[in-house]
PDB file of C-alpha atoms in Angstrom:
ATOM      1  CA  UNK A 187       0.000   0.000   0.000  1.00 74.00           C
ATOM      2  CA  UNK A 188       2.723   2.493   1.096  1.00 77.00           C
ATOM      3  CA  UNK A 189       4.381   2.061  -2.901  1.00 84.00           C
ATOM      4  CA  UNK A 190       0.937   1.847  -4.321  1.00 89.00           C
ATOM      5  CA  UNK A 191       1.006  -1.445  -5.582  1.00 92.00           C
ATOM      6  CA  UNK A 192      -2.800  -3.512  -6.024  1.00 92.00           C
ATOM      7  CA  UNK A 193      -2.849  -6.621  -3.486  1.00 92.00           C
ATOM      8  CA  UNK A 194      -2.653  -8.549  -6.931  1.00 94.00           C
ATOM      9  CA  UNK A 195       0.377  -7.213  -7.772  1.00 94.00           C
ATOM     10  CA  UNK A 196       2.231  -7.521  -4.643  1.00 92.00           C
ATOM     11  CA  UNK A 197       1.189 -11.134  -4.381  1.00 92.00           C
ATOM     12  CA  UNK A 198       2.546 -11.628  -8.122  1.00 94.00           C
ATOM     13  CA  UNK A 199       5.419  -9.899  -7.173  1.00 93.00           C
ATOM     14  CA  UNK A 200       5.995 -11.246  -3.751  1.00 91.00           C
ATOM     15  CA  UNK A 201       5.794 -15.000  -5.682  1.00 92.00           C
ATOM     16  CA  UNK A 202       8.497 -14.084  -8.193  1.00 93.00           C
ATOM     17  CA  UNK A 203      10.861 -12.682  -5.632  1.00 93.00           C
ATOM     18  CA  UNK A 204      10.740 -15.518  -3.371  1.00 91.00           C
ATOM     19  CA  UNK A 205      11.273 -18.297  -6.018  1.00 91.00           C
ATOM     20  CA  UNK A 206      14.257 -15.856  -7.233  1.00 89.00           C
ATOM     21  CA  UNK A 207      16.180 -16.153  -4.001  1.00 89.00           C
ATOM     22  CA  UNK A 208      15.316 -19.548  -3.419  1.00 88.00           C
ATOM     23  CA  UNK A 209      12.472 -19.231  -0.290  1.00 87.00           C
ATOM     24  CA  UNK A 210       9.559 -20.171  -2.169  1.00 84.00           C
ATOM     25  CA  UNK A 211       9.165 -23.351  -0.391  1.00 86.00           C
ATOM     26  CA  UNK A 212       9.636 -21.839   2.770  1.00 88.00           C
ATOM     27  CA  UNK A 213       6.425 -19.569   2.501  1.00 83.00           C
ATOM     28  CA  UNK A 214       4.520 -20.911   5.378  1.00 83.00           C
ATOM     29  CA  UNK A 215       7.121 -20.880   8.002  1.00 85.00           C
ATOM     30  CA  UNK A 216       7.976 -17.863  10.606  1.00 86.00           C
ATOM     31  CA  UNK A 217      10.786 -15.906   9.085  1.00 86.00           C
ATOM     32  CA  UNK A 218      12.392 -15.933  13.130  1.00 88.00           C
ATOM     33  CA  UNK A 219      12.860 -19.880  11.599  1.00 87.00           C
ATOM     34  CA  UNK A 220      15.038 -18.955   8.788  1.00 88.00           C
ATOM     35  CA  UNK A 221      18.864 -18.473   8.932  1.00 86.00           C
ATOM     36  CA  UNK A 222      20.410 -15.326   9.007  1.00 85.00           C
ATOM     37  CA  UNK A 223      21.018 -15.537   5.350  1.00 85.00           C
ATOM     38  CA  UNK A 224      17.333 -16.247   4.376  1.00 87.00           C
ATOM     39  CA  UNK A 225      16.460 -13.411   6.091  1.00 89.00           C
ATOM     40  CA  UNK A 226      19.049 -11.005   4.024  1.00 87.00           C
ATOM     41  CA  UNK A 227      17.438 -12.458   1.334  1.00 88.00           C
ATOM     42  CA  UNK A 228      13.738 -11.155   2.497  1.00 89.00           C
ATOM     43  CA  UNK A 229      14.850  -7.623   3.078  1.00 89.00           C
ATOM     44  CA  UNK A 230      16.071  -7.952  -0.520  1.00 89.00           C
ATOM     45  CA  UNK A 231      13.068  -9.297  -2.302  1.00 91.00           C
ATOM     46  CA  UNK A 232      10.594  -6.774   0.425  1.00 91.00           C
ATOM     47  CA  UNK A 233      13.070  -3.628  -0.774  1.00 91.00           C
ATOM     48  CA  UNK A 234      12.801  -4.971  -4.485  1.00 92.00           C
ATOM     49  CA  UNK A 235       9.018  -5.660  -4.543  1.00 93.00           C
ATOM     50  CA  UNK A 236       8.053  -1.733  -5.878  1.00 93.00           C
ATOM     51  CA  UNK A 237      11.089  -1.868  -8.376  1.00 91.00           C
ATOM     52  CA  UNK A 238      12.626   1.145  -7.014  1.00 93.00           C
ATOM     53  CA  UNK A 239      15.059   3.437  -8.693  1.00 92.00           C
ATOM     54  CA  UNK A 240      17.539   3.680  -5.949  1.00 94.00           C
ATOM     55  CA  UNK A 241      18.630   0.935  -3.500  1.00 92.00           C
ATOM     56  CA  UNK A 242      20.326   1.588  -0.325  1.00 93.00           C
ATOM     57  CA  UNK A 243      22.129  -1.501   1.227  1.00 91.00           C
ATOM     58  CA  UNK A 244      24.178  -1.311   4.259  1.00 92.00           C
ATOM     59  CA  UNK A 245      26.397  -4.563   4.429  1.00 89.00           C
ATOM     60  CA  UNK A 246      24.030  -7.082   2.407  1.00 87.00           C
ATOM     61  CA  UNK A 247      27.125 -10.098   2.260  1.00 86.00           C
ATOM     62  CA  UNK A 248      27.214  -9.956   5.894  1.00 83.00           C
ATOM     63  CA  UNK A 249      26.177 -13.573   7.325  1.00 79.00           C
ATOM     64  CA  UNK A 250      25.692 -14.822   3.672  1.00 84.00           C
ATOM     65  CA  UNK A 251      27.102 -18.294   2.438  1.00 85.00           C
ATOM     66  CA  UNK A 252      29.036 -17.927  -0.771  1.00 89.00           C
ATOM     67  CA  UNK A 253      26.235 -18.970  -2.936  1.00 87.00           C
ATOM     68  CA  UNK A 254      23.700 -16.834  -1.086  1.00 85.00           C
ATOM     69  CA  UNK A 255      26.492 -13.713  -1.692  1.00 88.00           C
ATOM     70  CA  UNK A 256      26.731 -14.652  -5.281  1.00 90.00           C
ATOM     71  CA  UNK A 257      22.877 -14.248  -5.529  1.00 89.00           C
ATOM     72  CA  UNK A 258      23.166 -10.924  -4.312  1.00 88.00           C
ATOM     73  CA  UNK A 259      25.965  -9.274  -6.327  1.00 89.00           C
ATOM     74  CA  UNK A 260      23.974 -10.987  -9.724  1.00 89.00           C
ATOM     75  CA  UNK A 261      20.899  -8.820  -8.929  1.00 89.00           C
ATOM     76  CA  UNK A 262      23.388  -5.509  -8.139  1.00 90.00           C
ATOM     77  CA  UNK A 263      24.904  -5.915 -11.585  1.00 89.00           C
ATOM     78  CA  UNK A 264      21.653  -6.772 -13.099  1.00 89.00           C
ATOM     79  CA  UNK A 265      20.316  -4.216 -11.853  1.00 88.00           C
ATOM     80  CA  UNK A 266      22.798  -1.373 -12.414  1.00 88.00           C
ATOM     81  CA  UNK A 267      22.473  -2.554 -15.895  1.00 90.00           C
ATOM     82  CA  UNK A 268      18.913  -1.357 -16.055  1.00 91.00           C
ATOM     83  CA  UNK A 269      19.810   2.057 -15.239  1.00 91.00           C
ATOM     84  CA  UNK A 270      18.947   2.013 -11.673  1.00 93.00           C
ATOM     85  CA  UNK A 271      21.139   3.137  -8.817  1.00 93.00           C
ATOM     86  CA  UNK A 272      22.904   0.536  -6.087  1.00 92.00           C
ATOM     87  CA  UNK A 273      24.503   1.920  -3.319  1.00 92.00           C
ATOM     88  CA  UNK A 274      26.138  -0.071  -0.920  1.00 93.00           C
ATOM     89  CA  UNK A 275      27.722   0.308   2.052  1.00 92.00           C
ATOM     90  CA  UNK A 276      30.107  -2.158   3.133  1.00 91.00           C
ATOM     91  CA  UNK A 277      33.670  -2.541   5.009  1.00 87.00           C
ATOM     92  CA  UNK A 278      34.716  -5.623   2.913  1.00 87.00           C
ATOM     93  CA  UNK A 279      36.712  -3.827   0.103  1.00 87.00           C
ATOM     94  CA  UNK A 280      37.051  -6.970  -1.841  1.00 86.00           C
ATOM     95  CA  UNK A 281      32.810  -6.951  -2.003  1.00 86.00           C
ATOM     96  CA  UNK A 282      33.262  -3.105  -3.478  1.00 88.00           C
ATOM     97  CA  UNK A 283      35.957  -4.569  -5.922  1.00 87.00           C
ATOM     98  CA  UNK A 284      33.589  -7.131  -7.268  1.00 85.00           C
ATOM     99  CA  UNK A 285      30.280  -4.995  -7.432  1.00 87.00           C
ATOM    100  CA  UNK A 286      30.618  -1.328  -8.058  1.00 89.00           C
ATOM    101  CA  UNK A 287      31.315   0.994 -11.114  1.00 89.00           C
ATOM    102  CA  UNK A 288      32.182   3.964  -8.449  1.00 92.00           C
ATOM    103  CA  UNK A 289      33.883   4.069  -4.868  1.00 93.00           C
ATOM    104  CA  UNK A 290      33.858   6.243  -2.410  1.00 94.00           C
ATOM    105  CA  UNK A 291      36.373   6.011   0.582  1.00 91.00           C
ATOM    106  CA  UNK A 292      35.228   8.166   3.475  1.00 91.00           C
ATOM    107  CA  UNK A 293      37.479   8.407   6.510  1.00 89.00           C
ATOM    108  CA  UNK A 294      36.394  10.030   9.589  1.00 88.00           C
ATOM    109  CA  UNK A 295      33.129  11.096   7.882  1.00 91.00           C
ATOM    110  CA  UNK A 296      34.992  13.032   4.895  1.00 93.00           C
ATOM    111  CA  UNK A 297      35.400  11.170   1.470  1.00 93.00           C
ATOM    112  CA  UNK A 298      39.571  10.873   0.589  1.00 92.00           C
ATOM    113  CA  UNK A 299      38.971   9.632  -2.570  1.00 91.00           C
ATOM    114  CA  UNK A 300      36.214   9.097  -5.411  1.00 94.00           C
ATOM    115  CA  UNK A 301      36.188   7.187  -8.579  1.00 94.00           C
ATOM    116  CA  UNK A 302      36.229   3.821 -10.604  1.00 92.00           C
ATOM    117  CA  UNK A 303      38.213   0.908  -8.597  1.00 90.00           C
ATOM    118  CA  UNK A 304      40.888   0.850 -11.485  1.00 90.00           C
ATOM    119  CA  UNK A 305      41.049   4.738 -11.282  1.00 91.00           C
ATOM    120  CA  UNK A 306      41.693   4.538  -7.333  1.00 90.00           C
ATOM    121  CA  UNK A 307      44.257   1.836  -7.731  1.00 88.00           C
ATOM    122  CA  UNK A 308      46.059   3.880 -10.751  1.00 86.00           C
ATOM    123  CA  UNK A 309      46.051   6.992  -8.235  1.00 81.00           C
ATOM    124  CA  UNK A 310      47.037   5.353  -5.148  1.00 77.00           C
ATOM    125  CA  UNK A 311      48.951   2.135  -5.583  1.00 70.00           C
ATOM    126  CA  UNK A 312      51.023   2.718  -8.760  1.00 67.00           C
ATOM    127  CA  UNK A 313      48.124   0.675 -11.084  1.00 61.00           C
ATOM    128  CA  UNK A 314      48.666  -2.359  -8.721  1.00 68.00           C
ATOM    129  CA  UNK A 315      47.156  -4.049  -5.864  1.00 78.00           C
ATOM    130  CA  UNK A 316      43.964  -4.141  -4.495  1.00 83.00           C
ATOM    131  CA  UNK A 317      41.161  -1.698  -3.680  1.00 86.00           C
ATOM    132  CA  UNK A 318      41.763  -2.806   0.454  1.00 86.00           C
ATOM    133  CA  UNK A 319      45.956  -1.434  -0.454  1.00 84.00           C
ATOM    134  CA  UNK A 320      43.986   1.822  -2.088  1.00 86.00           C
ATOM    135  CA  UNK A 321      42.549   2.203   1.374  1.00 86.00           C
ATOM    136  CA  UNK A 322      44.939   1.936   3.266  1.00 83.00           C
ATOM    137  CA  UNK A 323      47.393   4.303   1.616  1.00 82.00           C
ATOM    138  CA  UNK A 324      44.819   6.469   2.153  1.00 83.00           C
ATOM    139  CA  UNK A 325      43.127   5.986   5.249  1.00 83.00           C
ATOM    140  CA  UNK A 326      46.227   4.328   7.026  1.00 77.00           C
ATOM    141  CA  UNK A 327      46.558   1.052   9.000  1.00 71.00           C
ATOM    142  CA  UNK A 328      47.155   0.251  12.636  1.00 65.00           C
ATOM    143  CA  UNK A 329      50.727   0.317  13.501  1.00 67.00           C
ATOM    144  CA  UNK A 330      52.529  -3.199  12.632  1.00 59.00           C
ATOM    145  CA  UNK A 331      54.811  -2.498  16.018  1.00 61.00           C
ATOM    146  CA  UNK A 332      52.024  -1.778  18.534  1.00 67.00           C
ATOM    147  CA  UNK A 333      50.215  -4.362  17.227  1.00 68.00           C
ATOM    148  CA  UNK A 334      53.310  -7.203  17.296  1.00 66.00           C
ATOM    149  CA  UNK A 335      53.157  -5.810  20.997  1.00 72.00           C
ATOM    150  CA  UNK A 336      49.889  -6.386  22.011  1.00 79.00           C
ATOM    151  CA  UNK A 337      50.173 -10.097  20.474  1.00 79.00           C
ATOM    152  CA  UNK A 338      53.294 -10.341  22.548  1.00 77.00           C
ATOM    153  CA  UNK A 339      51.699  -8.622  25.868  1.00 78.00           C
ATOM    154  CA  UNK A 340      48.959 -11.560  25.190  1.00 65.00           C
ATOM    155  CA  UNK A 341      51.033 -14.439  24.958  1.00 57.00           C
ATOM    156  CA  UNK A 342      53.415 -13.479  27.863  1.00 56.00           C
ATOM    157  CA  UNK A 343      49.732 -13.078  29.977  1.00 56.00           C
ATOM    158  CA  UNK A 344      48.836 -16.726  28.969  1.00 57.00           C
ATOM    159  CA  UNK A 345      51.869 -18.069  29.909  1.00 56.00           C
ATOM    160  CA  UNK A 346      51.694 -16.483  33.295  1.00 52.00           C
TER     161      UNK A 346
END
């Protein structure tokens, strides 16, 4: 009702989705039954049912088997290639490798750099590496000596 959609065509709709990522025979079962995954995959199909122009995802691999993830990044590409707008959110660089045509790195709230992943890795890593060695020539990493430290200070407490 809130998209304006006819009960008819949310049912057809709500059918289709369902058999797409794979819960059609799970239909008369509580969704507090289903896995973690199955239920990334009913956000999906419930934020897909009005076809909207824009998506806004925050983390969908997270908790997702691989086939369950591959699902998901098929229906980003598909459908960025109609036109319509993706954005995702996500900490797991190799995830924005796979599935974007743009990237945006924000650090501390502020975006540090913008563009294709092959234009961010010709500007930041001498054309080489990986969008996660992009980051962190930009963003930094935790220091390799405190954290050879705190792995020491660890093992010296077990030992104790």
């Amino acid at each position: 009702g809130v998209y304006g959609m006819s009960e008819a065509d949310i049912q057809a709709r709500s059918e289709e989705l369902l058999v797409f990522f794979g819960l059609g025979a799970f239909t008369d079962e509580l969704i507090e039954s289903y896995s973690h995954g199955m239920k990334q995959r009913v956000c999906l199909a419930a934020a897909l049912l009005h076809r909207p122009v824009l998506l806004v995802i925050d983390e969908p691999m997270v908790g997702l088997d691989p086939a369950g993830a591959q699902l998901i990044k098929k229906v980003f590409r598909r459908y960025a290639e109609e036109g319509k707008t993706v954005f995702v959110s996500t900490h797991t660089l190799e995830v924005a490798e796979a599935i974007c045509d743009r990237v945006a790195i924000i650090d501390k709230g502020e975006i540090v750099a913008l563009g294709t992943v092959e234009e961010l890795k010709q500007l930041h890593t001498q054309g080489g590496g990986r969008l996660e060695d992009v980051f962190l020539s930009l963003v930094g990493s935790p220091d390799e000596a405190a954290v050879i430290q705190i792995l020491r200070n660890d093992r010296s407490s077990e030992n104790a």
